[in-house]
Amino acid sequence: MHAFGQILKIEARLYLRDLPTLLLTVGLPTLILVVLGLIPTLRRPDPTFDGQTFVSYFAPSLLVVTLAMVGVNILPTVLATYRERGVLRRLATTPAHPAALLAAQLVLALAGILASAVLLIVVARLAFDVPLPRHPLGFTAAFVLGTAALLALGLLIAAVGRTTRAAQALAVPLFLVVMFFGGVYLPRFLLPDFLARVGDYTPPGVQALLDAWTGDPPRPLHLGIMAVVGVTAGAVAAKLFRWE
C-alpha cells in the first residue's frame, strides 16, 4: 500500500506537470459548451428536442469528449510508452509491483474524467440553466459503466499495442468511432436512425446518459452492454497484458 501511494504521488506530479494536456482533458467539453451557449438560437427551446434547448440536448454528448480522450487515447499511449521505455521492467525489480503503476494510472484517469464531468454539469447549470441530471441514480450508473467500458478498451489497446506507435495506431481509429457515435462530431438527431441506434450501444452509451439527464431511467439493455464490454475487454486485457 505504501508503494502504491508513492507511485500515485509521482504519477500525479507528472500528470499535473503536463498542464496543457490536463487543461485540454478537463476543460475542452466545457469550452465547447460555452461556445455553443453564446449562440442565442441554441439557447431557445426547440420542438426538435422535445422542448429543450440545443445546449441542454447536446450536453450529455460532450461528456463523451473527455471519456474518449482519457479512456482510449491517453491511457493506452502512456502505458505503451512506459513499456517501450522499460519503465515497467525496471519497476518489476523493486518491491513495488508494476500493477501499482497501472492502478495509479486508472486512479488519475478517473479523477480527470470526474473533474471534467463536474465542471461541465456545474457550468451548464449556472451559465445556461441546463437542468441537472433528473435521474441521478440512473445517470451515475450510466456514467460509471460507460467509463468502465472505455477504460477497459483502453487497457486492451495497451495490452495489444506493444509500442507507443502501435498503441496510437489502434487508439486513434477507436477514438474517432467513439466520438462519432457519441454525437460529438455530428449531433445524434442528424444521424440516420441506424447509426443513432448503433451509437446507443457503443461505449460509453450516450443514450443512457441522455435518458438519465432528461429524467428517464436508462434502459437495462444499454447498461448491461456497457457492463459486458467493460468486463470482457478488461478480462482480455489482463490476459494479454505484458510488462515488457
mmCIF file of C-alpha atoms in Angstrom:
data_model
loop_
_atom_site.group_PDB
_atom_site.id
_atom_site.type_symbol
_atom_site.label_atom_id
_atom_site.label_comp_id
_atom_site.label_asym_id
_atom_site.label_seq_id
_atom_site.Cartn_x
_atom_site.Cartn_y
_atom_site.Cartn_z
ATOM 1 C CA MET A 1 0.000 0.000 0.000
ATOM 2 C CA HIS A 2 2.899 2.343 0.816
ATOM 3 C CA ALA A 3 4.467 1.594 -2.580
ATOM 4 C CA PHE A 4 1.195 2.350 -4.359
ATOM 5 C CA GLY A 5 0.927 5.665 -2.516
ATOM 6 C CA GLN A 6 4.436 6.653 -3.588
ATOM 7 C CA ILE A 7 3.800 5.694 -7.204
ATOM 8 C CA LEU A 8 0.489 7.539 -7.202
ATOM 9 C CA LYS A 9 2.212 10.652 -5.839
ATOM 10 C CA ILE A 10 4.896 10.512 -8.539
ATOM 11 C CA GLU A 11 2.394 9.867 -11.333
ATOM 12 C CA ALA A 12 0.140 12.667 -10.073
ATOM 13 C CA ARG A 13 3.110 15.058 -10.111
ATOM 14 C CA LEU A 14 3.905 14.067 -13.702
ATOM 15 C CA TYR A 15 0.225 14.341 -14.630
ATOM 16 C CA LEU A 16 -0.082 17.844 -13.197
ATOM 17 C CA ARG A 17 3.191 18.920 -14.793
ATOM 18 C CA ASP A 18 1.702 18.406 -18.261
ATOM 19 C CA LEU A 19 -0.602 21.378 -17.812
ATOM 20 C CA PRO A 20 -1.745 21.796 -21.453
ATOM 21 C CA THR A 21 -2.932 18.185 -21.654
ATOM 22 C CA LEU A 22 -4.585 18.456 -18.256
ATOM 23 C CA LEU A 23 -6.470 21.629 -19.158
ATOM 24 C CA LEU A 24 -7.494 20.193 -22.513
ATOM 25 C CA THR A 25 -8.715 16.959 -20.969
ATOM 26 C CA VAL A 26 -10.723 18.593 -18.198
ATOM 27 C CA GLY A 27 -11.802 21.818 -19.847
ATOM 28 C CA LEU A 28 -12.467 21.053 -23.512
ATOM 29 C CA PRO A 29 -16.078 19.832 -23.091
ATOM 30 C CA THR A 30 -16.948 22.902 -21.028
ATOM 31 C CA LEU A 31 -15.242 25.183 -23.543
ATOM 32 C CA ILE A 32 -17.320 23.690 -26.361
ATOM 33 C CA LEU A 33 -20.451 24.115 -24.238
ATOM 34 C CA VAL A 34 -19.664 27.785 -23.590
ATOM 35 C CA VAL A 35 -19.024 28.500 -27.276
ATOM 36 C CA LEU A 36 -22.330 26.885 -28.245
ATOM 37 C CA GLY A 37 -24.141 28.551 -25.366
ATOM 38 C CA LEU A 38 -23.116 32.004 -26.561
ATOM 39 C CA ILE A 39 -25.235 31.486 -29.703
ATOM 40 C CA PRO A 40 -28.747 32.779 -28.804
ATOM 41 C CA THR A 41 -30.570 30.417 -31.167
ATOM 42 C CA LEU A 42 -29.116 27.383 -29.408
ATOM 43 C CA ARG A 43 -30.488 28.592 -26.053
ATOM 44 C CA ARG A 44 -34.092 28.682 -27.227
ATOM 45 C CA PRO A 45 -36.459 25.754 -26.619
ATOM 46 C CA ASP A 46 -36.948 23.722 -29.773
ATOM 47 C CA PRO A 47 -39.661 21.115 -30.534
ATOM 48 C CA THR A 48 -36.973 19.037 -32.249
ATOM 49 C CA PHE A 49 -35.501 18.350 -28.805
ATOM 50 C CA ASP A 50 -38.846 17.857 -27.001
ATOM 51 C CA GLY A 51 -38.905 21.466 -25.910
ATOM 52 C CA GLN A 52 -35.305 21.500 -24.704
ATOM 53 C CA THR A 53 -32.667 23.877 -25.934
ATOM 54 C CA PHE A 54 -29.953 22.515 -28.175
ATOM 55 C CA VAL A 55 -27.419 23.223 -25.416
ATOM 56 C CA SER A 56 -29.378 21.016 -22.994
ATOM 57 C CA TYR A 57 -29.748 18.293 -25.605
ATOM 58 C CA PHE A 58 -26.066 18.324 -26.562
ATOM 59 C CA ALA A 59 -24.586 18.455 -23.050
ATOM 60 C CA PRO A 60 -24.544 14.656 -22.454
ATOM 61 C CA SER A 61 -22.683 14.127 -25.728
ATOM 62 C CA LEU A 62 -19.957 16.473 -24.505
ATOM 63 C CA LEU A 63 -19.229 14.071 -21.671
ATOM 64 C CA VAL A 64 -18.009 11.670 -24.347
ATOM 65 C CA VAL A 65 -15.129 14.020 -25.229
ATOM 66 C CA THR A 66 -13.176 13.506 -22.011
ATOM 67 C CA LEU A 67 -14.167 9.862 -21.687
ATOM 68 C CA ALA A 68 -12.805 9.136 -25.156
ATOM 69 C CA MET A 69 -9.666 11.268 -24.732
ATOM 70 C CA VAL A 70 -8.699 9.671 -21.435
ATOM 71 C CA GLY A 71 -10.003 6.138 -21.906
ATOM 72 C CA VAL A 72 -8.937 5.227 -25.432
ATOM 73 C CA ASN A 73 -6.251 7.788 -26.203
ATOM 74 C CA ILE A 74 -4.184 8.976 -23.252
ATOM 75 C CA LEU A 75 -4.300 5.881 -21.008
ATOM 76 C CA PRO A 76 -3.115 3.268 -23.547
ATOM 77 C CA THR A 77 -0.490 5.618 -25.007
ATOM 78 C CA VAL A 78 1.044 6.292 -21.592
ATOM 79 C CA LEU A 79 1.152 2.598 -20.667
ATOM 80 C CA ALA A 80 2.623 1.601 -24.028
ATOM 81 C CA THR A 81 5.264 4.322 -23.674
ATOM 82 C CA TYR A 82 6.202 3.075 -20.205
ATOM 83 C CA ARG A 83 6.550 -0.462 -21.541
ATOM 84 C CA GLU A 84 8.601 0.637 -24.556
ATOM 85 C CA ARG A 85 10.984 2.682 -22.395
ATOM 86 C CA GLY A 86 11.450 -0.156 -19.911
ATOM 87 C CA VAL A 87 9.784 1.626 -17.005
ATOM 88 C CA LEU A 88 7.625 -1.387 -16.191
ATOM 89 C CA ARG A 89 10.594 -3.784 -16.426
ATOM 90 C CA ARG A 90 12.666 -1.657 -14.065
ATOM 91 C CA LEU A 91 9.742 -1.286 -11.701
ATOM 92 C CA ALA A 92 9.486 -5.082 -11.510
ATOM 93 C CA THR A 93 12.942 -5.165 -9.870
ATOM 94 C CA THR A 94 11.710 -3.023 -6.959
ATOM 95 C CA PRO A 95 9.435 -4.023 -4.059
ATOM 96 C CA ALA A 96 6.591 -2.252 -5.901
ATOM 97 C CA HIS A 97 4.644 -4.424 -8.296
ATOM 98 C CA PRO A 98 4.123 -2.950 -11.791
ATOM 99 C CA ALA A 99 0.383 -3.371 -11.221
ATOM 100 C CA ALA A 100 0.636 -0.458 -8.780
ATOM 101 C CA LEU A 101 1.576 1.798 -11.690
ATOM 102 C CA LEU A 102 -1.408 0.523 -13.641
ATOM 103 C CA ALA A 103 -3.696 1.215 -10.676
ATOM 104 C CA ALA A 104 -2.241 4.707 -10.266
ATOM 105 C CA GLN A 105 -2.904 5.469 -13.936
ATOM 106 C CA LEU A 106 -6.522 4.328 -13.549
ATOM 107 C CA VAL A 107 -6.994 6.498 -10.451
ATOM 108 C CA LEU A 108 -5.665 9.570 -12.275
ATOM 109 C CA ALA A 109 -7.791 8.806 -15.334
ATOM 110 C CA LEU A 110 -10.905 8.566 -13.176
ATOM 111 C CA ALA A 111 -10.007 11.788 -11.355
ATOM 112 C CA GLY A 112 -9.641 13.667 -14.641
ATOM 113 C CA ILE A 113 -12.895 12.257 -16.009
ATOM 114 C CA LEU A 114 -14.799 13.106 -12.823
ATOM 115 C CA ALA A 115 -13.387 16.651 -12.680
ATOM 116 C CA SER A 116 -14.362 17.247 -16.302
ATOM 117 C CA ALA A 117 -17.899 15.925 -15.771
ATOM 118 C CA VAL A 118 -18.476 18.013 -12.638
ATOM 119 C CA LEU A 119 -17.157 21.166 -14.328
ATOM 120 C CA LEU A 120 -19.392 20.598 -17.352
ATOM 121 C CA ILE A 121 -22.516 19.982 -15.287
ATOM 122 C CA VAL A 122 -21.919 22.970 -12.996
ATOM 123 C CA VAL A 123 -21.191 25.430 -15.821
ATOM 124 C CA ALA A 124 -24.130 24.119 -17.852
ATOM 125 C CA ARG A 125 -26.440 24.678 -14.894
ATOM 126 C CA LEU A 126 -25.164 28.057 -13.730
ATOM 127 C CA ALA A 127 -24.408 29.676 -17.095
ATOM 128 C CA PHE A 128 -27.095 28.240 -19.366
ATOM 129 C CA ASP A 129 -29.784 26.967 -17.000
ATOM 130 C CA VAL A 130 -29.349 23.386 -18.177
ATOM 131 C CA PRO A 131 -31.172 21.165 -15.673
ATOM 132 C CA LEU A 132 -29.082 18.869 -13.525
ATOM 133 C CA PRO A 133 -29.411 15.159 -14.349
ATOM 134 C CA ARG A 134 -33.014 14.418 -13.357
ATOM 135 C CA HIS A 135 -32.415 10.739 -12.684
ATOM 136 C CA PRO A 136 -29.272 10.901 -10.508
ATOM 137 C CA LEU A 137 -29.053 7.185 -9.763
ATOM 138 C CA GLY A 138 -29.525 6.203 -13.402
ATOM 139 C CA PHE A 139 -27.077 8.867 -14.527
ATOM 140 C CA THR A 140 -24.464 7.656 -12.063
ATOM 141 C CA ALA A 141 -24.912 4.052 -13.201
ATOM 142 C CA ALA A 142 -24.691 5.009 -16.889
ATOM 143 C CA PHE A 143 -21.654 7.216 -16.297
ATOM 144 C CA VAL A 144 -19.793 4.622 -14.212
ATOM 145 C CA LEU A 145 -20.480 1.730 -16.589
ATOM 146 C CA GLY A 146 -19.726 3.805 -19.689
ATOM 147 C CA THR A 147 -16.470 4.996 -18.145
ATOM 148 C CA ALA A 148 -15.529 1.446 -17.151
ATOM 149 C CA ALA A 149 -16.197 0.204 -20.686
ATOM 150 C CA LEU A 150 -13.946 2.822 -22.289
ATOM 151 C CA LEU A 151 -11.155 2.390 -19.736
ATOM 152 C CA ALA A 152 -11.267 -1.373 -20.295
ATOM 153 C CA LEU A 153 -10.983 -0.824 -24.051
ATOM 154 C CA GLY A 154 -8.045 1.487 -23.386
ATOM 155 C CA LEU A 155 -6.335 -1.213 -21.325
ATOM 156 C CA LEU A 156 -6.980 -3.696 -24.116
ATOM 157 C CA ILE A 157 -5.252 -1.358 -26.581
ATOM 158 C CA ALA A 158 -2.325 -1.032 -24.172
ATOM 159 C CA ALA A 159 -2.137 -4.812 -23.920
ATOM 160 C CA VAL A 160 -2.200 -5.411 -27.679
ATOM 161 C CA GLY A 161 -0.109 -2.420 -28.765
ATOM 162 C CA ARG A 162 3.394 -3.321 -27.629
ATOM 163 C CA THR A 163 4.904 0.018 -28.662
ATOM 164 C CA THR A 164 3.741 3.618 -28.487
ATOM 165 C CA ARG A 165 3.167 3.801 -32.232
ATOM 166 C CA ALA A 166 1.224 0.559 -32.264
ATOM 167 C CA ALA A 167 -0.970 1.740 -29.396
ATOM 168 C CA GLN A 168 -1.642 5.064 -31.121
ATOM 169 C CA ALA A 169 -2.458 3.296 -34.384
ATOM 170 C CA LEU A 170 -5.164 1.354 -32.548
ATOM 171 C CA ALA A 171 -6.307 4.184 -30.291
ATOM 172 C CA VAL A 172 -6.920 6.898 -32.884
ATOM 173 C CA PRO A 173 -9.490 4.978 -35.002
ATOM 174 C CA LEU A 174 -11.335 3.855 -31.874
ATOM 175 C CA PHE A 175 -11.278 7.430 -30.552
ATOM 176 C CA LEU A 176 -12.856 8.702 -33.779
ATOM 177 C CA VAL A 177 -15.519 5.977 -33.694
ATOM 178 C CA VAL A 178 -16.440 6.722 -30.083
ATOM 179 C CA MET A 179 -16.657 10.455 -30.763
ATOM 180 C CA PHE A 180 -18.767 9.926 -33.887
ATOM 181 C CA PHE A 181 -21.295 7.540 -32.380
ATOM 182 C CA GLY A 182 -21.314 9.587 -29.192
ATOM 183 C CA GLY A 183 -22.767 12.503 -31.161
ATOM 184 C CA VAL A 184 -19.787 14.826 -30.717
ATOM 185 C CA TYR A 185 -18.886 15.404 -34.362
ATOM 186 C CA LEU A 186 -22.497 15.435 -35.542
ATOM 187 C CA PRO A 187 -25.476 15.796 -33.179
ATOM 188 C CA ARG A 188 -27.302 12.489 -32.887
ATOM 189 C CA PHE A 189 -30.593 13.817 -34.242
ATOM 190 C CA LEU A 190 -28.815 14.437 -37.571
ATOM 191 C CA LEU A 191 -27.570 10.859 -37.812
ATOM 192 C CA PRO A 192 -29.530 8.238 -39.763
ATOM 193 C CA ASP A 193 -31.662 6.141 -37.412
ATOM 194 C CA PHE A 194 -29.474 3.085 -37.911
ATOM 195 C CA LEU A 195 -26.283 4.921 -36.923
ATOM 196 C CA ALA A 196 -28.015 6.554 -33.974
ATOM 197 C CA ARG A 197 -29.115 3.122 -32.717
ATOM 198 C CA VAL A 198 -25.582 1.793 -33.116
ATOM 199 C CA GLY A 199 -24.442 4.726 -31.008
ATOM 200 C CA ASP A 200 -26.864 3.693 -28.263
ATOM 201 C CA TYR A 201 -24.812 0.558 -27.709
ATOM 202 C CA THR A 202 -21.348 1.934 -28.454
ATOM 203 C CA PRO A 203 -19.347 2.800 -25.314
ATOM 204 C CA PRO A 204 -19.881 4.929 -23.358
ATOM 205 C CA GLY A 205 -23.592 4.521 -24.241
ATOM 206 C CA VAL A 206 -24.544 8.157 -24.686
ATOM 207 C CA GLN A 207 -28.276 7.373 -24.981
ATOM 208 C CA ALA A 208 -28.283 6.069 -21.415
ATOM 209 C CA LEU A 209 -26.628 9.310 -20.281
ATOM 210 C CA LEU A 210 -29.149 11.359 -22.253
ATOM 211 C CA ASP A 211 -32.120 9.419 -20.850
ATOM 212 C CA ALA A 212 -30.952 9.828 -17.260
ATOM 213 C CA TRP A 213 -30.165 13.516 -17.768
ATOM 214 C CA THR A 214 -33.681 14.225 -19.038
ATOM 215 C CA GLY A 215 -35.368 12.170 -16.319
ATOM 216 C CA ASP A 216 -35.953 8.728 -17.823
ATOM 217 C CA PRO A 217 -34.265 5.684 -16.276
ATOM 218 C CA PRO A 218 -31.581 4.225 -18.545
ATOM 219 C CA ARG A 219 -32.629 1.076 -20.327
ATOM 220 C CA PRO A 220 -31.241 -2.056 -18.670
ATOM 221 C CA LEU A 221 -30.004 -3.321 -22.050
ATOM 222 C CA HIS A 222 -27.863 -0.207 -22.535
ATOM 223 C CA LEU A 223 -26.336 -0.581 -19.076
ATOM 224 C CA GLY A 224 -25.908 -4.322 -19.495
ATOM 225 C CA ILE A 225 -23.965 -3.948 -22.728
ATOM 226 C CA MET A 226 -21.618 -1.396 -21.146
ATOM 227 C CA ALA A 227 -21.042 -3.809 -18.263
ATOM 228 C CA VAL A 228 -20.359 -6.710 -20.647
ATOM 229 C CA VAL A 229 -17.915 -4.621 -22.684
ATOM 230 C CA GLY A 230 -16.123 -3.498 -19.532
ATOM 231 C CA VAL A 231 -15.806 -6.973 -18.052
ATOM 232 C CA THR A 232 -14.902 -8.689 -21.331
ATOM 233 C CA ALA A 233 -12.368 -6.116 -22.515
ATOM 234 C CA GLY A 234 -10.867 -5.896 -19.023
ATOM 235 C CA ALA A 235 -10.506 -9.672 -18.753
ATOM 236 C CA VAL A 236 -8.906 -9.983 -22.192
ATOM 237 C CA ALA A 237 -6.573 -7.072 -21.426
ATOM 238 C CA ALA A 238 -5.497 -8.713 -18.167
ATOM 239 C CA LYS A 239 -4.753 -11.960 -20.005
ATOM 240 C CA LEU A 240 -2.773 -10.331 -22.812
ATOM 241 C CA PHE A 241 -1.003 -7.555 -20.895
ATOM 242 C CA ARG A 242 2.760 -7.901 -20.637
ATOM 243 C CA TRP A 243 5.004 -5.739 -18.510
ATOM 244 C CA GLU A 244 7.856 -5.806 -21.040
#
